[in-house]
Amino acid sequence: MTASRVRFTGLAALLLAGTAACGAAPTTATPSGGAAGGGSPAGTDARTATSAADFGGLDKLVEAAKKEGKLHVIALPPDWANYGKIIEAFTAKYGIEIESETPDASSADEINAVKTRKGQDRAPDVLDLGQSFAISGAAEGLFAPYKVQTWDKISANQKEPSGLWFNDYGGYVSIGCDAKKITKCPETFADLLKPEYKGKVALNGNPTKSGSAFAGVYAAALANGGSFDDIQPGLDFFKKLKESGNFNPVETTPATIEKGETQISIDWDYNNAAYAPKMAAKGIDWKTVVPTDGKYFQLYAQAINKDAPHPAAARLWQEFLYSTEGQNLYLGGFARPVLLPAMQADGTVDKAAEANLPPVEGDPAFPTEAQVNKAKEVLATGWGAAVAG
């Protein structure tokens, strides 16, 4: 635990990098609530406000958001980075209803919903995105710039300068394991190839669509002679895993773990760690380890839909997520919030939650945007063949 905390202090200078579905689109055609389109208490159009100051301060933003009364989100699983409690806390604090739709969606689905639901009341107001999707969405002009009140505490290399997106929380690729069904849980990618894990090793999604699964392949590459410039060894690893009979094509969810369908899972450490207490109540001993031979850290990012149907509530949601309360709620879900170094420095961090983070040795490194884009291209053309048959 100590190693984890100490190392994360150094992340402020290092963190750089940073995926969830959508159902049928409904109908309403105009932004709802009085704040949209010039109805904010300060006479500011909430759709173009770039800070709480534009509303006349946070209290006026709260007033405008309450007037809208609703926030529509997708791709926020309640058991992912503590989003269940975050949504409950936001609603309890502000009395704003959150419509949380299709939580098990992907970043690609979120972007698609922004494009296809423009002008509809159930377009997503805010997005929680793998960073590569945040970058591409910003380039397509899909997001509204906004700077939260804690903007200056977010390192420059963790945000788009005008506020089109900014990183929120992250984690390491880890290996989760049902210790009651697996005699000796694997601790490295090399372990995963052992015969005793036949049919056991699953991923949380399809790496061509899922940020967590993409990270799993990237980590496997790093463990097998690859680099941020070369993800092919990761594909080769999963091909070997498939040929050995160890690869399990079932995509991990809490339900698959509970049913014993995914007894070993490569996933973010905050997901695997969060499963443990829930599974313990069901008689499952779920263990989490960050593999030493394939260490990969990544952050997710927040963005506001440029055409958000509830623009003031969208901005208030961002203010909440980047407040000490919101950041500590991420930490309570075993995710490492982007403001953790700042909160460690000013003494506002939830120390009990911090102590529960899975231990990690050493400092993380991060791929560049170009390296991630190249890796995505290689995966798009090679993943199907690697695990086919």
Coordinates of C-alpha atoms in Angstrom, one line a residue:
M1 CA 0.0 0.0 0.0
T2 CA 2.8 2.4 0.9
A3 CA 4.5 1.9 -2.4
S4 CA 1.3 2.8 -4.2
R5 CA 0.8 6.0 -2.3
V6 CA 4.3 7.2 -2.7
R7 CA 4.5 6.5 -6.4
F8 CA 1.2 8.2 -7.1
T9 CA 2.6 11.4 -5.5
G10 CA 4.9 11.6 -8.5
L11 CA 2.2 11.2 -11.0
A12 CA 1.4 14.9 -11.1
A13 CA 4.3 15.4 -13.5
L14 CA 3.8 12.2 -15.4
L15 CA 0.1 11.5 -15.9
L16 CA -0.9 12.0 -19.4
A17 CA -3.0 9.4 -21.1
G18 CA -6.8 8.3 -20.5
T19 CA -14.3 3.8 -22.8
A20 CA -19.0 2.8 -22.1
A21 CA -23.5 2.2 -24.8
C22 CA -26.6 3.7 -25.7
G23 CA -30.1 2.6 -26.4
A24 CA -32.8 3.8 -28.7
A25 CA -33.0 7.6 -29.1
P26 CA -36.2 9.3 -27.9
T27 CA -37.7 12.4 -29.2
T28 CA -37.8 15.8 -27.6
A29 CA -36.2 18.3 -29.9
T30 CA -35.2 21.3 -27.7
P31 CA -33.0 21.8 -24.7
S32 CA -35.0 21.4 -21.5
G33 CA -35.0 23.7 -18.5
G34 CA -34.8 27.5 -18.1
A35 CA -31.0 27.8 -18.1
A36 CA -30.6 26.6 -21.7
G37 CA -30.6 29.3 -24.3
G38 CA -30.1 32.4 -22.1
G39 CA -32.1 31.4 -19.0
S40 CA -29.3 31.4 -16.5
P41 CA -29.7 33.6 -13.4
A42 CA -26.9 35.9 -14.7
G43 CA -28.4 36.1 -18.2
T44 CA -25.7 33.8 -19.6
D45 CA -26.4 31.2 -22.1
A46 CA -25.6 28.0 -20.2
R47 CA -24.7 26.3 -23.5
T48 CA -21.8 28.6 -24.0
A49 CA -20.7 29.2 -20.4
T50 CA -17.1 28.2 -19.9
S51 CA -16.9 28.6 -16.2
A52 CA -19.1 28.9 -13.1
A53 CA -18.1 32.6 -13.1
D54 CA -20.1 33.0 -16.3
F55 CA -23.2 32.2 -14.3
G56 CA -22.3 34.7 -11.6
G57 CA -20.7 32.0 -9.4
L58 CA -21.2 28.4 -8.3
D59 CA -24.4 29.2 -6.4
K60 CA -25.9 30.7 -9.6
L61 CA -24.8 27.7 -11.6
V62 CA -26.5 25.5 -9.0
E63 CA -29.6 27.6 -9.3
A64 CA -29.6 27.2 -13.1
A65 CA -28.9 23.5 -12.9
K66 CA -31.8 23.0 -10.4
K67 CA -34.1 24.8 -12.8
E68 CA -33.2 22.3 -15.5
G69 CA -33.8 19.6 -12.9
K70 CA -32.3 16.7 -14.9
L71 CA -29.0 15.3 -16.2
H72 CA -28.9 12.5 -18.8
V73 CA -25.8 10.2 -18.8
I74 CA -24.9 6.9 -20.5
A75 CA -22.0 4.5 -20.0
L76 CA -21.7 5.0 -16.2
P77 CA -21.9 1.5 -14.6
P78 CA -22.6 1.9 -10.9
D79 CA -19.8 -0.5 -10.0
W80 CA -17.2 1.3 -12.2
A81 CA -15.1 3.9 -10.3
N82 CA -17.8 4.2 -7.7
Y83 CA -20.3 5.9 -10.2
G84 CA -23.2 4.4 -8.3
K85 CA -22.4 6.4 -5.2
I86 CA -21.3 9.4 -7.2
I87 CA -24.7 9.6 -8.8
E88 CA -26.4 9.1 -5.5
A89 CA -24.4 11.8 -3.9
F90 CA -24.9 14.4 -6.7
T91 CA -28.7 13.8 -6.6
A92 CA -28.8 14.0 -2.8
K93 CA -26.8 17.2 -2.8
Y94 CA -28.6 19.1 -5.6
G95 CA -31.9 17.4 -6.0
I96 CA -31.3 16.9 -9.7
E97 CA -32.5 13.7 -11.3
I98 CA -29.9 11.7 -13.2
E99 CA -31.2 9.5 -16.0
S100 CA -28.5 6.9 -16.2
E101 CA -29.0 4.9 -19.4
T102 CA -27.2 1.8 -20.8
P103 CA -24.4 1.8 -18.3
D104 CA -22.4 -1.0 -20.0
A105 CA -21.6 1.0 -23.1
S106 CA -18.3 1.9 -24.7
S107 CA -16.6 5.2 -25.5
A108 CA -17.4 4.7 -29.1
D109 CA -21.1 4.3 -28.2
E110 CA -21.0 7.6 -26.3
I111 CA -19.5 9.4 -29.3
N112 CA -22.1 7.8 -31.5
A113 CA -24.9 8.9 -29.2
V114 CA -23.7 12.5 -29.3
K115 CA -23.8 12.5 -33.1
T116 CA -27.1 10.6 -33.6
R117 CA -29.2 12.3 -30.9
K118 CA -28.4 15.9 -31.6
G119 CA -31.4 18.0 -30.6
Q120 CA -33.0 15.2 -28.6
D121 CA -33.7 15.4 -24.9
R122 CA -31.9 12.1 -24.2
A123 CA -28.7 13.0 -25.9
P124 CA -25.9 12.5 -23.3
D125 CA -25.1 15.7 -21.4
V126 CA -21.7 14.6 -20.3
L127 CA -19.2 11.9 -21.4
D128 CA -16.7 9.7 -19.6
L129 CA -14.3 8.7 -22.3
G130 CA -11.1 6.8 -23.0
Q131 CA -8.6 9.6 -23.8
S132 CA -8.2 8.6 -27.4
F133 CA -11.9 9.1 -27.8
A134 CA -11.8 12.4 -26.0
I135 CA -9.1 13.6 -28.4
S136 CA -11.0 12.5 -31.5
G137 CA -14.3 13.9 -30.2
A138 CA -12.7 17.3 -29.6
A139 CA -11.2 17.3 -33.0
E140 CA -14.7 16.6 -34.5
G141 CA -16.1 19.6 -32.6
L142 CA -18.5 17.6 -30.4
F143 CA -17.7 19.1 -27.0
A144 CA -18.2 22.4 -25.2
P145 CA -15.2 24.0 -23.5
Y146 CA -15.5 24.4 -19.7
K147 CA -13.1 24.9 -16.9
V148 CA -14.0 23.7 -13.4
Q149 CA -13.1 25.7 -10.4
T150 CA -10.2 23.3 -9.6
W151 CA -8.9 23.7 -13.2
D152 CA -5.5 25.1 -12.1
K153 CA -4.9 22.0 -9.9
I154 CA -5.1 19.7 -13.0
S155 CA -1.7 19.2 -14.6
A156 CA -1.3 20.8 -18.0
N157 CA -0.6 17.5 -19.6
Q158 CA -3.9 16.1 -18.3
K159 CA -6.3 18.5 -20.0
E160 CA -7.1 20.1 -23.3
P161 CA -6.1 23.8 -22.9
S162 CA -9.5 25.3 -23.6
G163 CA -11.3 22.7 -21.5
L164 CA -12.8 20.6 -24.2
W165 CA -11.8 17.5 -22.1
F166 CA -9.9 16.9 -18.9
N167 CA -8.8 13.7 -17.3
D168 CA -10.7 12.6 -14.2
Y169 CA -9.5 9.2 -12.8
G170 CA -7.4 6.3 -13.8
G171 CA -6.0 2.9 -12.9
Y172 CA -3.6 0.1 -13.8
V173 CA -4.2 -3.0 -15.8
S174 CA -4.6 -5.8 -13.3
I175 CA -5.4 -9.5 -13.0
G176 CA -8.4 -10.5 -11.0
C177 CA -8.9 -14.1 -9.7
D178 CA -11.4 -16.2 -7.9
A179 CA -9.1 -17.6 -5.2
K180 CA -11.6 -20.2 -4.1
K181 CA -11.7 -21.8 -7.6
I182 CA -8.1 -21.1 -8.7
T183 CA -5.6 -23.0 -6.6
K184 CA -2.8 -20.4 -7.3
C185 CA -3.8 -17.1 -8.7
P186 CA -1.7 -15.8 -11.6
E187 CA 0.4 -12.7 -10.8
T188 CA 2.0 -12.0 -14.2
F189 CA 1.1 -12.2 -17.9
A190 CA 3.6 -15.1 -18.2
D191 CA 1.6 -17.0 -15.6
L192 CA -1.5 -16.7 -17.7
L193 CA -0.1 -19.1 -20.2
K194 CA 0.3 -21.9 -17.7
P195 CA -1.8 -25.1 -18.4
E196 CA -3.8 -24.9 -15.2
Y197 CA -5.6 -21.8 -16.5
K198 CA -7.1 -23.5 -19.5
G199 CA -10.3 -21.7 -20.5
K200 CA -10.0 -19.3 -17.6
V201 CA -8.5 -16.0 -18.8
A202 CA -11.1 -13.3 -19.8
L203 CA -11.0 -9.6 -20.8
N204 CA -13.5 -6.9 -19.9
G205 CA -14.7 -6.3 -23.4
N206 CA -13.5 -6.3 -27.0
P207 CA -10.2 -4.3 -27.3
T208 CA -11.3 -2.7 -30.6
K209 CA -14.2 -1.0 -28.7
S210 CA -13.3 -1.1 -25.1
G211 CA -10.7 1.1 -23.4
S212 CA -10.1 -1.4 -20.6
A213 CA -9.6 -4.4 -23.0
F214 CA -7.4 -2.2 -25.3
A215 CA -5.3 -1.5 -22.2
G216 CA -5.1 -5.2 -21.5
V217 CA -3.5 -5.9 -24.9
Y218 CA -1.2 -3.0 -24.5
A219 CA 0.0 -4.3 -21.1
A220 CA 0.4 -7.8 -22.6
A221 CA 2.6 -6.2 -25.3
L222 CA 4.8 -4.5 -22.7
A223 CA 5.1 -7.9 -20.9
N224 CA 6.3 -9.7 -24.1
G225 CA 8.9 -7.5 -25.6
G226 CA 6.6 -4.9 -27.1
S227 CA 6.6 -1.1 -26.5
F228 CA 4.2 1.8 -26.9
D229 CA 5.3 1.8 -30.5
D230 CA 4.7 -1.9 -31.0
I231 CA 1.5 -3.5 -29.7
Q232 CA 1.9 -6.6 -31.9
P233 CA 3.5 -8.7 -29.2
G234 CA 0.3 -8.2 -27.2
L235 CA -1.7 -9.6 -30.1
D236 CA 0.8 -12.4 -30.4
F237 CA 0.3 -13.1 -26.7
F238 CA -3.5 -13.4 -27.0
K239 CA -3.1 -15.6 -30.1
K240 CA -0.9 -17.9 -28.0
L241 CA -3.4 -17.7 -25.2
K242 CA -6.1 -18.7 -27.6
E243 CA -4.0 -21.6 -29.1
S244 CA -3.2 -22.9 -25.6
G245 CA -6.9 -23.0 -24.8
N246 CA -6.5 -20.5 -21.9
F247 CA -8.4 -17.6 -23.5
N248 CA -12.0 -17.2 -22.4
P249 CA -14.1 -15.2 -24.8
V250 CA -16.7 -14.3 -22.2
E251 CA -16.5 -10.6 -21.4
T252 CA -16.2 -10.0 -17.7
T253 CA -19.0 -8.5 -15.7
P254 CA -19.9 -8.8 -12.0
A255 CA -22.6 -11.3 -13.1
T256 CA -20.1 -13.5 -15.0
I257 CA -17.8 -13.5 -12.0
E258 CA -20.6 -14.5 -9.7
K259 CA -21.7 -17.3 -12.0
G260 CA -18.1 -18.6 -12.2
E261 CA -17.9 -17.9 -15.9
T262 CA -14.9 -15.6 -15.7
Q263 CA -12.6 -16.9 -12.9
I264 CA -9.6 -14.9 -14.1
S265 CA -10.0 -11.4 -15.6
I266 CA -7.7 -8.8 -17.1
D267 CA -9.2 -5.4 -16.2
W268 CA -8.6 -2.1 -14.5
D269 CA -7.4 -2.5 -10.9
Y270 CA -10.2 -0.3 -9.7
N271 CA -12.8 -2.6 -11.2
N272 CA -11.1 -5.8 -10.0
A273 CA -10.5 -4.3 -6.5
A274 CA -14.1 -3.1 -6.3
Y275 CA -15.4 -6.6 -7.1
A276 CA -13.8 -8.1 -4.0
P277 CA -16.1 -6.8 -1.2
K278 CA -19.2 -7.4 -3.3
M279 CA -18.1 -10.9 -4.2
A280 CA -17.1 -11.7 -0.6
A281 CA -20.8 -11.3 0.4
K282 CA -21.5 -14.0 -2.2
G283 CA -18.8 -16.4 -0.9
I284 CA -16.2 -15.5 -3.6
D285 CA -12.7 -14.6 -2.7
W286 CA -11.7 -12.2 -5.5
K287 CA -8.1 -11.2 -5.5
T288 CA -6.4 -8.4 -7.5
V289 CA -2.8 -8.0 -8.5
V290 CA -1.1 -5.5 -10.8
P291 CA 1.3 -7.7 -13.0
T292 CA 4.9 -6.7 -12.7
D293 CA 5.7 -7.8 -16.3
G294 CA 3.1 -5.6 -18.0
K295 CA 2.4 -2.4 -16.0
Y296 CA 0.1 0.0 -17.9
F297 CA -1.6 3.0 -16.4
Q298 CA -4.3 5.1 -18.1
L299 CA -6.7 7.9 -17.3
Y300 CA -10.2 8.5 -18.5
A301 CA -11.5 12.0 -19.4
Q302 CA -14.6 14.1 -18.9
A303 CA -16.3 16.2 -21.7
I304 CA -19.5 18.1 -22.1
N305 CA -21.7 17.5 -25.1
K306 CA -21.7 20.8 -27.1
D307 CA -25.5 20.2 -27.7
A308 CA -26.2 19.0 -24.2
P309 CA -30.0 19.2 -23.5
H310 CA -29.3 20.1 -19.9
P311 CA -26.2 22.4 -20.2
A312 CA -26.2 23.9 -16.7
A313 CA -26.6 20.5 -15.0
A314 CA -23.8 19.2 -17.3
R315 CA -21.5 21.9 -16.0
L316 CA -22.5 21.4 -12.4
W317 CA -21.8 17.7 -12.8
Q318 CA -18.3 18.5 -13.8
E319 CA -17.8 20.9 -10.8
F320 CA -19.0 18.0 -8.5
L321 CA -16.7 15.4 -10.0
Y322 CA -13.6 17.7 -9.6
S323 CA -14.5 18.8 -6.1
T324 CA -12.8 17.2 -3.1
E325 CA -16.0 15.3 -2.5
G326 CA -16.2 14.0 -6.1
Q327 CA -12.5 13.1 -6.3
N328 CA -12.6 11.2 -3.0
L329 CA -15.7 9.3 -4.2
Y330 CA -13.6 8.1 -7.2
L331 CA -10.9 7.1 -4.7
G332 CA -13.5 5.3 -2.6
G333 CA -14.1 3.1 -5.7
F334 CA -10.4 2.2 -5.9
A335 CA -9.8 4.6 -8.8
R336 CA -6.9 7.1 -8.7
P337 CA -8.4 10.6 -9.1
V338 CA -6.5 13.1 -11.2
L339 CA -6.4 15.5 -8.2
L340 CA -5.0 13.0 -5.8
P341 CA -1.5 14.6 -5.7
A342 CA -3.1 18.0 -5.0
M343 CA -5.3 16.5 -2.3
Q344 CA -2.4 14.7 -0.8
A345 CA -0.6 18.1 -0.6
D346 CA -3.4 20.0 0.9
G347 CA -4.5 17.2 3.3
T348 CA -8.0 16.7 1.8
V349 CA -7.5 13.2 0.6
D350 CA -9.6 10.4 2.1
K351 CA -6.7 8.5 3.7
A352 CA -8.7 5.4 4.5
A353 CA -9.7 5.1 0.8
E354 CA -6.2 5.8 -0.4
A355 CA -4.8 3.0 1.8
N356 CA -7.1 0.5 0.0
L357 CA -5.5 1.1 -3.4
P358 CA -3.9 -2.0 -4.9
P359 CA -0.1 -1.7 -4.4
V360 CA 2.1 -0.8 -7.3
E361 CA 5.9 -0.5 -7.5
G362 CA 7.6 2.0 -9.7
D363 CA 6.4 5.0 -11.8
P364 CA 4.1 4.7 -14.8
A365 CA 5.0 5.7 -18.3
F366 CA 2.4 6.8 -21.0
P367 CA 2.1 6.4 -24.7
T368 CA 1.7 9.5 -26.9
E369 CA -1.5 10.2 -28.9
A370 CA 0.3 9.1 -32.0
Q371 CA 1.4 5.8 -30.4
V372 CA -2.2 5.1 -29.2
N373 CA -3.6 5.8 -32.6
K374 CA -1.1 3.5 -34.3
A375 CA -1.9 0.7 -31.7
K376 CA -5.6 1.1 -32.3
E377 CA -5.0 0.6 -36.1
V378 CA -3.0 -2.6 -35.5
L379 CA -5.7 -3.9 -33.1
A380 CA -8.5 -3.1 -35.6
T381 CA -6.9 -5.2 -38.3
G382 CA -5.3 -8.0 -36.1
W383 CA -7.6 -8.7 -33.1
G384 CA -10.1 -10.9 -34.9
A385 CA -7.5 -13.1 -36.5
A386 CA -5.6 -13.4 -33.2
V387 CA -8.5 -14.9 -31.3
A388 CA -10.4 -16.5 -34.1
G389 CA -11.2 -20.2 -34.2

